[in-house]
């Protein structure tokens, strides 16, 4: 792993209001910028066709990260893997693409500050959920939104217990 990034940005597209107004679950595209968006590196977008599964997985990984445990969230084309590096108060972040061996890609996990990563996961998904609810506040009654809402509530408790604001 390389140098530790003190910042990370997770970019996710705003959910389409027309789908949300009908109560439909939209897909999402997400990309991760270790070091922040302003570092200028163009990162690939990762498909999140089932945000009701991926977002809760990412939020659950927050607790695992804070406990220095490995965790992964499954995306359409692979897994976003988190490997704790407690001696650096950091986490190795790596997107494993299904069917493509690591040695072929010749890359290593990005080392990111643990607290910055946890905050960014929560903030990004909270923003996306708030955007969705602003288009249709009845989404909390849909089967697809409830897992996201529940995971956000659990994540807020974890952040509060850890004293992370």
JSON list of C-alpha atoms in Angstrom, two decimals:
[
{"chain": "A", "resi": 1, "resn": "UNK", "atom": "CA", "xyz": [0.00, 0.00, 0.00]},
{"chain": "A", "resi": 2, "resn": "UNK", "atom": "CA", "xyz": [1.15, 3.49, -0.78]},
{"chain": "A", "resi": 3, "resn": "UNK", "atom": "CA", "xyz": [0.97, 6.70, 1.20]},
{"chain": "A", "resi": 4, "resn": "UNK", "atom": "CA", "xyz": [-2.00, 7.29, 3.44]},
{"chain": "A", "resi": 5, "resn": "UNK", "atom": "CA", "xyz": [-4.68, 9.63, 2.12]},
{"chain": "A", "resi": 6, "resn": "UNK", "atom": "CA", "xyz": [-6.13, 11.89, 4.82]},
{"chain": "A", "resi": 7, "resn": "UNK", "atom": "CA", "xyz": [-9.19, 12.55, 2.69]},
{"chain": "A", "resi": 8, "resn": "UNK", "atom": "CA", "xyz": [-11.54, 10.53, 0.51]},
{"chain": "A", "resi": 9, "resn": "UNK", "atom": "CA", "xyz": [-14.50, 11.61, -1.58]},
{"chain": "A", "resi": 10, "resn": "UNK", "atom": "CA", "xyz": [-17.26, 9.26, -2.65]},
{"chain": "A", "resi": 11, "resn": "UNK", "atom": "CA", "xyz": [-19.20, 10.64, -5.57]},
{"chain": "A", "resi": 12, "resn": "UNK", "atom": "CA", "xyz": [-22.67, 9.31, -6.32]},
{"chain": "A", "resi": 13, "resn": "UNK", "atom": "CA", "xyz": [-25.13, 10.49, -8.91]},
{"chain": "A", "resi": 14, "resn": "UNK", "atom": "CA", "xyz": [-28.32, 12.12, -7.71]},
{"chain": "A", "resi": 15, "resn": "UNK", "atom": "CA", "xyz": [-31.26, 9.72, -7.88]},
{"chain": "A", "resi": 16, "resn": "UNK", "atom": "CA", "xyz": [-33.64, 10.49, -10.79]},
{"chain": "A", "resi": 17, "resn": "UNK", "atom": "CA", "xyz": [-36.75, 12.25, -9.45]},
{"chain": "A", "resi": 18, "resn": "UNK", "atom": "CA", "xyz": [-39.08, 10.74, -12.06]},
{"chain": "A", "resi": 19, "resn": "UNK", "atom": "CA", "xyz": [-38.38, 7.21, -10.83]},
{"chain": "A", "resi": 20, "resn": "UNK", "atom": "CA", "xyz": [-38.63, 8.21, -7.20]},
{"chain": "A", "resi": 21, "resn": "UNK", "atom": "CA", "xyz": [-41.93, 10.04, -7.66]},
{"chain": "A", "resi": 22, "resn": "UNK", "atom": "CA", "xyz": [-43.38, 6.73, -8.87]},
{"chain": "A", "resi": 23, "resn": "UNK", "atom": "CA", "xyz": [-41.83, 4.89, -5.92]},
{"chain": "A", "resi": 24, "resn": "UNK", "atom": "CA", "xyz": [-39.42, 2.99, -8.17]},
{"chain": "A", "resi": 25, "resn": "UNK", "atom": "CA", "xyz": [-35.95, 2.10, -7.02]},
{"chain": "A", "resi": 26, "resn": "UNK", "atom": "CA", "xyz": [-33.36, 3.88, -9.15]},
{"chain": "A", "resi": 27, "resn": "UNK", "atom": "CA", "xyz": [-29.92, 2.59, -9.92]},
{"chain": "A", "resi": 28, "resn": "UNK", "atom": "CA", "xyz": [-26.91, 4.68, -9.03]},
{"chain": "A", "resi": 29, "resn": "UNK", "atom": "CA", "xyz": [-23.38, 5.20, -10.21]},
{"chain": "A", "resi": 30, "resn": "UNK", "atom": "CA", "xyz": [-20.65, 5.73, -7.67]},
{"chain": "A", "resi": 31, "resn": "UNK", "atom": "CA", "xyz": [-16.96, 6.47, -7.81]},
{"chain": "A", "resi": 32, "resn": "UNK", "atom": "CA", "xyz": [-14.36, 6.76, -5.11]},
{"chain": "A", "resi": 33, "resn": "UNK", "atom": "CA", "xyz": [-11.58, 9.34, -5.01]},
{"chain": "A", "resi": 34, "resn": "UNK", "atom": "CA", "xyz": [-8.88, 8.50, -2.44]},
{"chain": "A", "resi": 35, "resn": "UNK", "atom": "CA", "xyz": [-7.18, 11.81, -1.69]},
{"chain": "A", "resi": 36, "resn": "UNK", "atom": "CA", "xyz": [-10.27, 13.76, -2.79]},
{"chain": "A", "resi": 37, "resn": "UNK", "atom": "CA", "xyz": [-11.86, 14.78, -6.06]},
{"chain": "A", "resi": 38, "resn": "UNK", "atom": "CA", "xyz": [-9.52, 17.74, -6.43]},
{"chain": "A", "resi": 39, "resn": "UNK", "atom": "CA", "xyz": [-6.57, 15.35, -6.89]},
{"chain": "A", "resi": 40, "resn": "UNK", "atom": "CA", "xyz": [-7.77, 15.33, -10.47]},
{"chain": "A", "resi": 41, "resn": "UNK", "atom": "CA", "xyz": [-7.51, 11.63, -11.22]},
{"chain": "A", "resi": 42, "resn": "UNK", "atom": "CA", "xyz": [-10.46, 10.50, -13.32]},
{"chain": "A", "resi": 43, "resn": "UNK", "atom": "CA", "xyz": [-11.84, 7.46, -11.54]},
{"chain": "A", "resi": 44, "resn": "UNK", "atom": "CA", "xyz": [-14.18, 4.91, -13.13]},
{"chain": "A", "resi": 45, "resn": "UNK", "atom": "CA", "xyz": [-17.86, 4.84, -12.22]},
{"chain": "A", "resi": 46, "resn": "UNK", "atom": "CA", "xyz": [-19.12, 1.67, -10.53]},
{"chain": "A", "resi": 47, "resn": "UNK", "atom": "CA", "xyz": [-22.69, 0.55, -11.17]},
{"chain": "A", "resi": 48, "resn": "UNK", "atom": "CA", "xyz": [-24.99, 0.24, -8.17]},
{"chain": "A", "resi": 49, "resn": "UNK", "atom": "CA", "xyz": [-28.13, -1.24, -9.70]},
{"chain": "A", "resi": 50, "resn": "UNK", "atom": "CA", "xyz": [-29.39, -2.32, -6.27]},
{"chain": "A", "resi": 51, "resn": "UNK", "atom": "CA", "xyz": [-28.77, 0.54, -3.84]},
{"chain": "A", "resi": 52, "resn": "UNK", "atom": "CA", "xyz": [-31.07, -1.22, -1.36]},
{"chain": "A", "resi": 53, "resn": "UNK", "atom": "CA", "xyz": [-28.33, -3.87, -1.02]},
{"chain": "A", "resi": 54, "resn": "UNK", "atom": "CA", "xyz": [-25.09, -1.97, -1.69]},
{"chain": "A", "resi": 55, "resn": "UNK", "atom": "CA", "xyz": [-25.76, 1.09, 0.50]},
{"chain": "A", "resi": 56, "resn": "UNK", "atom": "CA", "xyz": [-26.69, -0.96, 3.61]},
{"chain": "A", "resi": 57, "resn": "UNK", "atom": "CA", "xyz": [-23.59, -3.13, 3.02]},
{"chain": "A", "resi": 58, "resn": "UNK", "atom": "CA", "xyz": [-21.38, -0.05, 2.90]},
{"chain": "A", "resi": 59, "resn": "UNK", "atom": "CA", "xyz": [-22.99, 1.34, 6.05]},
{"chain": "A", "resi": 60, "resn": "UNK", "atom": "CA", "xyz": [-22.51, -1.98, 7.85]},
{"chain": "A", "resi": 61, "resn": "UNK", "atom": "CA", "xyz": [-18.87, -1.93, 6.79]},
{"chain": "A", "resi": 62, "resn": "UNK", "atom": "CA", "xyz": [-18.48, 1.29, 8.78]},
{"chain": "A", "resi": 63, "resn": "UNK", "atom": "CA", "xyz": [-18.91, -0.63, 12.04]},
{"chain": "A", "resi": 64, "resn": "UNK", "atom": "CA", "xyz": [-16.51, -3.34, 10.88]},
{"chain": "A", "resi": 65, "resn": "UNK", "atom": "CA", "xyz": [-13.92, -0.74, 9.88]},
{"chain": "A", "resi": 66, "resn": "UNK", "atom": "CA", "xyz": [-14.15, 0.89, 13.30]},
{"chain": "A", "resi": 67, "resn": "UNK", "atom": "CA", "xyz": [-13.64, -2.53, 14.90]},
{"chain": "A", "resi": 68, "resn": "UNK", "atom": "CA", "xyz": [-10.56, -3.12, 12.70]},
{"chain": "A", "resi": 69, "resn": "UNK", "atom": "CA", "xyz": [-12.28, -5.95, 10.85]},
{"chain": "A", "resi": 70, "resn": "UNK", "atom": "CA", "xyz": [-12.21, -6.67, 7.13]},
{"chain": "A", "resi": 71, "resn": "UNK", "atom": "CA", "xyz": [-15.37, -6.03, 5.19]},
{"chain": "A", "resi": 72, "resn": "UNK", "atom": "CA", "xyz": [-16.61, -5.92, 1.59]},
{"chain": "A", "resi": 73, "resn": "UNK", "atom": "CA", "xyz": [-19.61, -4.48, -0.19]},
{"chain": "A", "resi": 74, "resn": "UNK", "atom": "CA", "xyz": [-20.75, -6.19, -3.35]},
{"chain": "A", "resi": 75, "resn": "UNK", "atom": "CA", "xyz": [-21.31, -4.08, -6.46]},
{"chain": "A", "resi": 76, "resn": "UNK", "atom": "CA", "xyz": [-22.55, -5.15, -9.90]},
{"chain": "A", "resi": 77, "resn": "UNK", "atom": "CA", "xyz": [-19.07, -5.90, -11.25]},
{"chain": "A", "resi": 78, "resn": "UNK", "atom": "CA", "xyz": [-17.14, -6.77, -8.12]},
{"chain": "A", "resi": 79, "resn": "UNK", "atom": "CA", "xyz": [-16.52, -5.96, -4.50]},
{"chain": "A", "resi": 80, "resn": "UNK", "atom": "CA", "xyz": [-15.29, -2.90, -2.71]},
{"chain": "A", "resi": 81, "resn": "UNK", "atom": "CA", "xyz": [-12.94, -4.36, -0.10]},
{"chain": "A", "resi": 82, "resn": "UNK", "atom": "CA", "xyz": [-11.86, -2.70, 3.13]},
{"chain": "A", "resi": 83, "resn": "UNK", "atom": "CA", "xyz": [-8.77, -4.02, 4.95]},
{"chain": "A", "resi": 84, "resn": "UNK", "atom": "CA", "xyz": [-7.88, -2.40, 8.29]},
{"chain": "A", "resi": 85, "resn": "UNK", "atom": "CA", "xyz": [-4.35, -1.16, 8.87]},
{"chain": "A", "resi": 86, "resn": "UNK", "atom": "CA", "xyz": [-4.63, -0.30, 12.58]},
{"chain": "A", "resi": 87, "resn": "UNK", "atom": "CA", "xyz": [-0.99, 0.73, 13.03]},
{"chain": "A", "resi": 88, "resn": "UNK", "atom": "CA", "xyz": [-1.66, 3.62, 10.60]},
{"chain": "A", "resi": 89, "resn": "UNK", "atom": "CA", "xyz": [-5.23, 4.31, 11.78]},
{"chain": "A", "resi": 90, "resn": "UNK", "atom": "CA", "xyz": [-6.11, 3.60, 8.17]},
{"chain": "A", "resi": 91, "resn": "UNK", "atom": "CA", "xyz": [-7.97, 1.26, 5.87]},
{"chain": "A", "resi": 92, "resn": "UNK", "atom": "CA", "xyz": [-6.86, -0.28, 2.60]},
{"chain": "A", "resi": 93, "resn": "UNK", "atom": "CA", "xyz": [-9.56, 0.33, -0.02]},
{"chain": "A", "resi": 94, "resn": "UNK", "atom": "CA", "xyz": [-9.58, -1.86, -3.11]},
{"chain": "A", "resi": 95, "resn": "UNK", "atom": "CA", "xyz": [-12.19, -2.49, -5.80]},
{"chain": "A", "resi": 96, "resn": "UNK", "atom": "CA", "xyz": [-11.93, -6.11, -6.89]},
{"chain": "A", "resi": 97, "resn": "UNK", "atom": "CA", "xyz": [-13.37, -6.67, -10.36]},
{"chain": "A", "resi": 98, "resn": "UNK", "atom": "CA", "xyz": [-15.03, -10.08, -10.75]},
{"chain": "A", "resi": 99, "resn": "UNK", "atom": "CA", "xyz": [-13.10, -12.38, -13.06]},
{"chain": "A", "resi": 100, "resn": "UNK", "atom": "CA", "xyz": [-9.98, -10.21, -13.17]},
{"chain": "A", "resi": 101, "resn": "UNK", "atom": "CA", "xyz": [-7.07, -11.48, -11.05]},
{"chain": "A", "resi": 102, "resn": "UNK", "atom": "CA", "xyz": [-5.30, -8.87, -8.93]},
{"chain": "A", "resi": 103, "resn": "UNK", "atom": "CA", "xyz": [-1.90, -9.61, -10.46]},
{"chain": "A", "resi": 104, "resn": "UNK", "atom": "CA", "xyz": [-3.28, -8.78, -13.92]},
{"chain": "A", "resi": 105, "resn": "UNK", "atom": "CA", "xyz": [-4.39, -5.32, -12.72]},
{"chain": "A", "resi": 106, "resn": "UNK", "atom": "CA", "xyz": [-1.05, -4.73, -11.04]},
{"chain": "A", "resi": 107, "resn": "UNK", "atom": "CA", "xyz": [-2.46, -2.37, -8.45]},
{"chain": "A", "resi": 108, "resn": "UNK", "atom": "CA", "xyz": [-2.69, -2.28, -4.69]},
{"chain": "A", "resi": 109, "resn": "UNK", "atom": "CA", "xyz": [-5.25, -1.02, -2.20]},
{"chain": "A", "resi": 110, "resn": "UNK", "atom": "CA", "xyz": [-5.35, 2.71, -1.55]},
{"chain": "A", "resi": 111, "resn": "UNK", "atom": "CA", "xyz": [-4.57, 3.56, 2.07]},
{"chain": "A", "resi": 112, "resn": "UNK", "atom": "CA", "xyz": [-7.18, 5.96, 3.53]},
{"chain": "A", "resi": 113, "resn": "UNK", "atom": "CA", "xyz": [-7.62, 7.52, 6.97]},
{"chain": "A", "resi": 114, "resn": "UNK", "atom": "CA", "xyz": [-10.11, 5.38, 8.88]},
{"chain": "A", "resi": 115, "resn": "UNK", "atom": "CA", "xyz": [-12.23, 8.20, 10.32]},
{"chain": "A", "resi": 116, "resn": "UNK", "atom": "CA", "xyz": [-12.33, 10.09, 7.02]},
{"chain": "A", "resi": 117, "resn": "UNK", "atom": "CA", "xyz": [-13.52, 6.94, 5.24]},
{"chain": "A", "resi": 118, "resn": "UNK", "atom": "CA", "xyz": [-16.25, 6.20, 7.77]},
{"chain": "A", "resi": 119, "resn": "UNK", "atom": "CA", "xyz": [-17.52, 9.78, 7.69]},
{"chain": "A", "resi": 120, "resn": "UNK", "atom": "CA", "xyz": [-17.55, 9.86, 3.89]},
{"chain": "A", "resi": 121, "resn": "UNK", "atom": "CA", "xyz": [-19.47, 6.59, 3.57]},
{"chain": "A", "resi": 122, "resn": "UNK", "atom": "CA", "xyz": [-22.15, 7.86, 5.93]},
{"chain": "A", "resi": 123, "resn": "UNK", "atom": "CA", "xyz": [-22.30, 11.40, 4.51]},
{"chain": "A", "resi": 124, "resn": "UNK", "atom": "CA", "xyz": [-22.58, 10.21, 0.91]},
{"chain": "A", "resi": 125, "resn": "UNK", "atom": "CA", "xyz": [-25.35, 7.70, 1.53]},
{"chain": "A", "resi": 126, "resn": "UNK", "atom": "CA", "xyz": [-27.21, 10.12, 3.84]},
{"chain": "A", "resi": 127, "resn": "UNK", "atom": "CA", "xyz": [-27.07, 12.73, 1.05]},
{"chain": "A", "resi": 128, "resn": "UNK", "atom": "CA", "xyz": [-28.40, 10.24, -1.52]},
{"chain": "A", "resi": 129, "resn": "UNK", "atom": "CA", "xyz": [-31.25, 9.16, 0.79]},
{"chain": "A", "resi": 130, "resn": "UNK", "atom": "CA", "xyz": [-32.16, 12.78, 1.56]},
{"chain": "A", "resi": 131, "resn": "UNK", "atom": "CA", "xyz": [-32.20, 13.56, -2.17]},
{"chain": "A", "resi": 132, "resn": "UNK", "atom": "CA", "xyz": [-34.50, 10.58, -2.74]},
{"chain": "A", "resi": 133, "resn": "UNK", "atom": "CA", "xyz": [-36.83, 11.61, 0.08]},
{"chain": "A", "resi": 134, "resn": "UNK", "atom": "CA", "xyz": [-36.99, 15.17, -1.21]},
{"chain": "A", "resi": 135, "resn": "UNK", "atom": "CA", "xyz": [-38.49, 13.78, -4.44]},
{"chain": "A", "resi": 136, "resn": "UNK", "atom": "CA", "xyz": [-40.93, 11.48, -2.62]},
{"chain": "A", "resi": 137, "resn": "UNK", "atom": "CA", "xyz": [-41.23, 11.40, 1.15]},
{"chain": "A", "resi": 138, "resn": "UNK", "atom": "CA", "xyz": [-43.38, 8.25, 0.93]},
{"chain": "A", "resi": 139, "resn": "UNK", "atom": "CA", "xyz": [-40.31, 6.20, -0.01]},
{"chain": "A", "resi": 140, "resn": "UNK", "atom": "CA", "xyz": [-39.92, 5.20, 3.65]},
{"chain": "A", "resi": 141, "resn": "UNK", "atom": "CA", "xyz": [-42.93, 2.93, 3.07]},
{"chain": "A", "resi": 142, "resn": "UNK", "atom": "CA", "xyz": [-41.37, 1.10, 0.11]},
{"chain": "A", "resi": 143, "resn": "UNK", "atom": "CA", "xyz": [-39.69, -2.29, 0.48]},
{"chain": "A", "resi": 144, "resn": "UNK", "atom": "CA", "xyz": [-36.57, -1.14, -1.35]},
{"chain": "A", "resi": 145, "resn": "UNK", "atom": "CA", "xyz": [-35.94, 2.04, 0.70]},
{"chain": "A", "resi": 146, "resn": "UNK", "atom": "CA", "xyz": [-36.48, 0.55, 4.16]},
{"chain": "A", "resi": 147, "resn": "UNK", "atom": "CA", "xyz": [-33.12, -1.34, 4.28]},
{"chain": "A", "resi": 148, "resn": "UNK", "atom": "CA", "xyz": [-31.30, 1.90, 3.43]},
{"chain": "A", "resi": 149, "resn": "UNK", "atom": "CA", "xyz": [-33.24, 3.84, 6.07]},
{"chain": "A", "resi": 150, "resn": "UNK", "atom": "CA", "xyz": [-32.62, 1.17, 8.73]},
{"chain": "A", "resi": 151, "resn": "UNK", "atom": "CA", "xyz": [-28.90, 0.98, 7.90]},
{"chain": "A", "resi": 152, "resn": "UNK", "atom": "CA", "xyz": [-28.59, 4.77, 8.11]},
{"chain": "A", "resi": 153, "resn": "UNK", "atom": "CA", "xyz": [-30.20, 4.75, 11.57]},
{"chain": "A", "resi": 154, "resn": "UNK", "atom": "CA", "xyz": [-27.80, 2.01, 12.72]},
{"chain": "A", "resi": 155, "resn": "UNK", "atom": "CA", "xyz": [-24.84, 3.91, 11.23]},
{"chain": "A", "resi": 156, "resn": "UNK", "atom": "CA", "xyz": [-25.84, 7.07, 13.08]},
{"chain": "A", "resi": 157, "resn": "UNK", "atom": "CA", "xyz": [-25.80, 5.09, 16.34]},
{"chain": "A", "resi": 158, "resn": "UNK", "atom": "CA", "xyz": [-22.34, 3.72, 15.55]},
{"chain": "A", "resi": 159, "resn": "UNK", "atom": "CA", "xyz": [-21.01, 7.20, 14.78]},
{"chain": "A", "resi": 160, "resn": "UNK", "atom": "CA", "xyz": [-22.51, 8.55, 17.99]},
{"chain": "A", "resi": 161, "resn": "UNK", "atom": "CA", "xyz": [-21.04, 5.71, 20.08]},
{"chain": "A", "resi": 162, "resn": "UNK", "atom": "CA", "xyz": [-17.62, 6.31, 18.52]},
{"chain": "A", "resi": 163, "resn": "UNK", "atom": "CA", "xyz": [-17.85, 10.07, 19.04]},
{"chain": "A", "resi": 164, "resn": "UNK", "atom": "CA", "xyz": [-17.51, 10.77, 15.32]},
{"chain": "A", "resi": 165, "resn": "UNK", "atom": "CA", "xyz": [-19.34, 13.86, 14.09]}
]
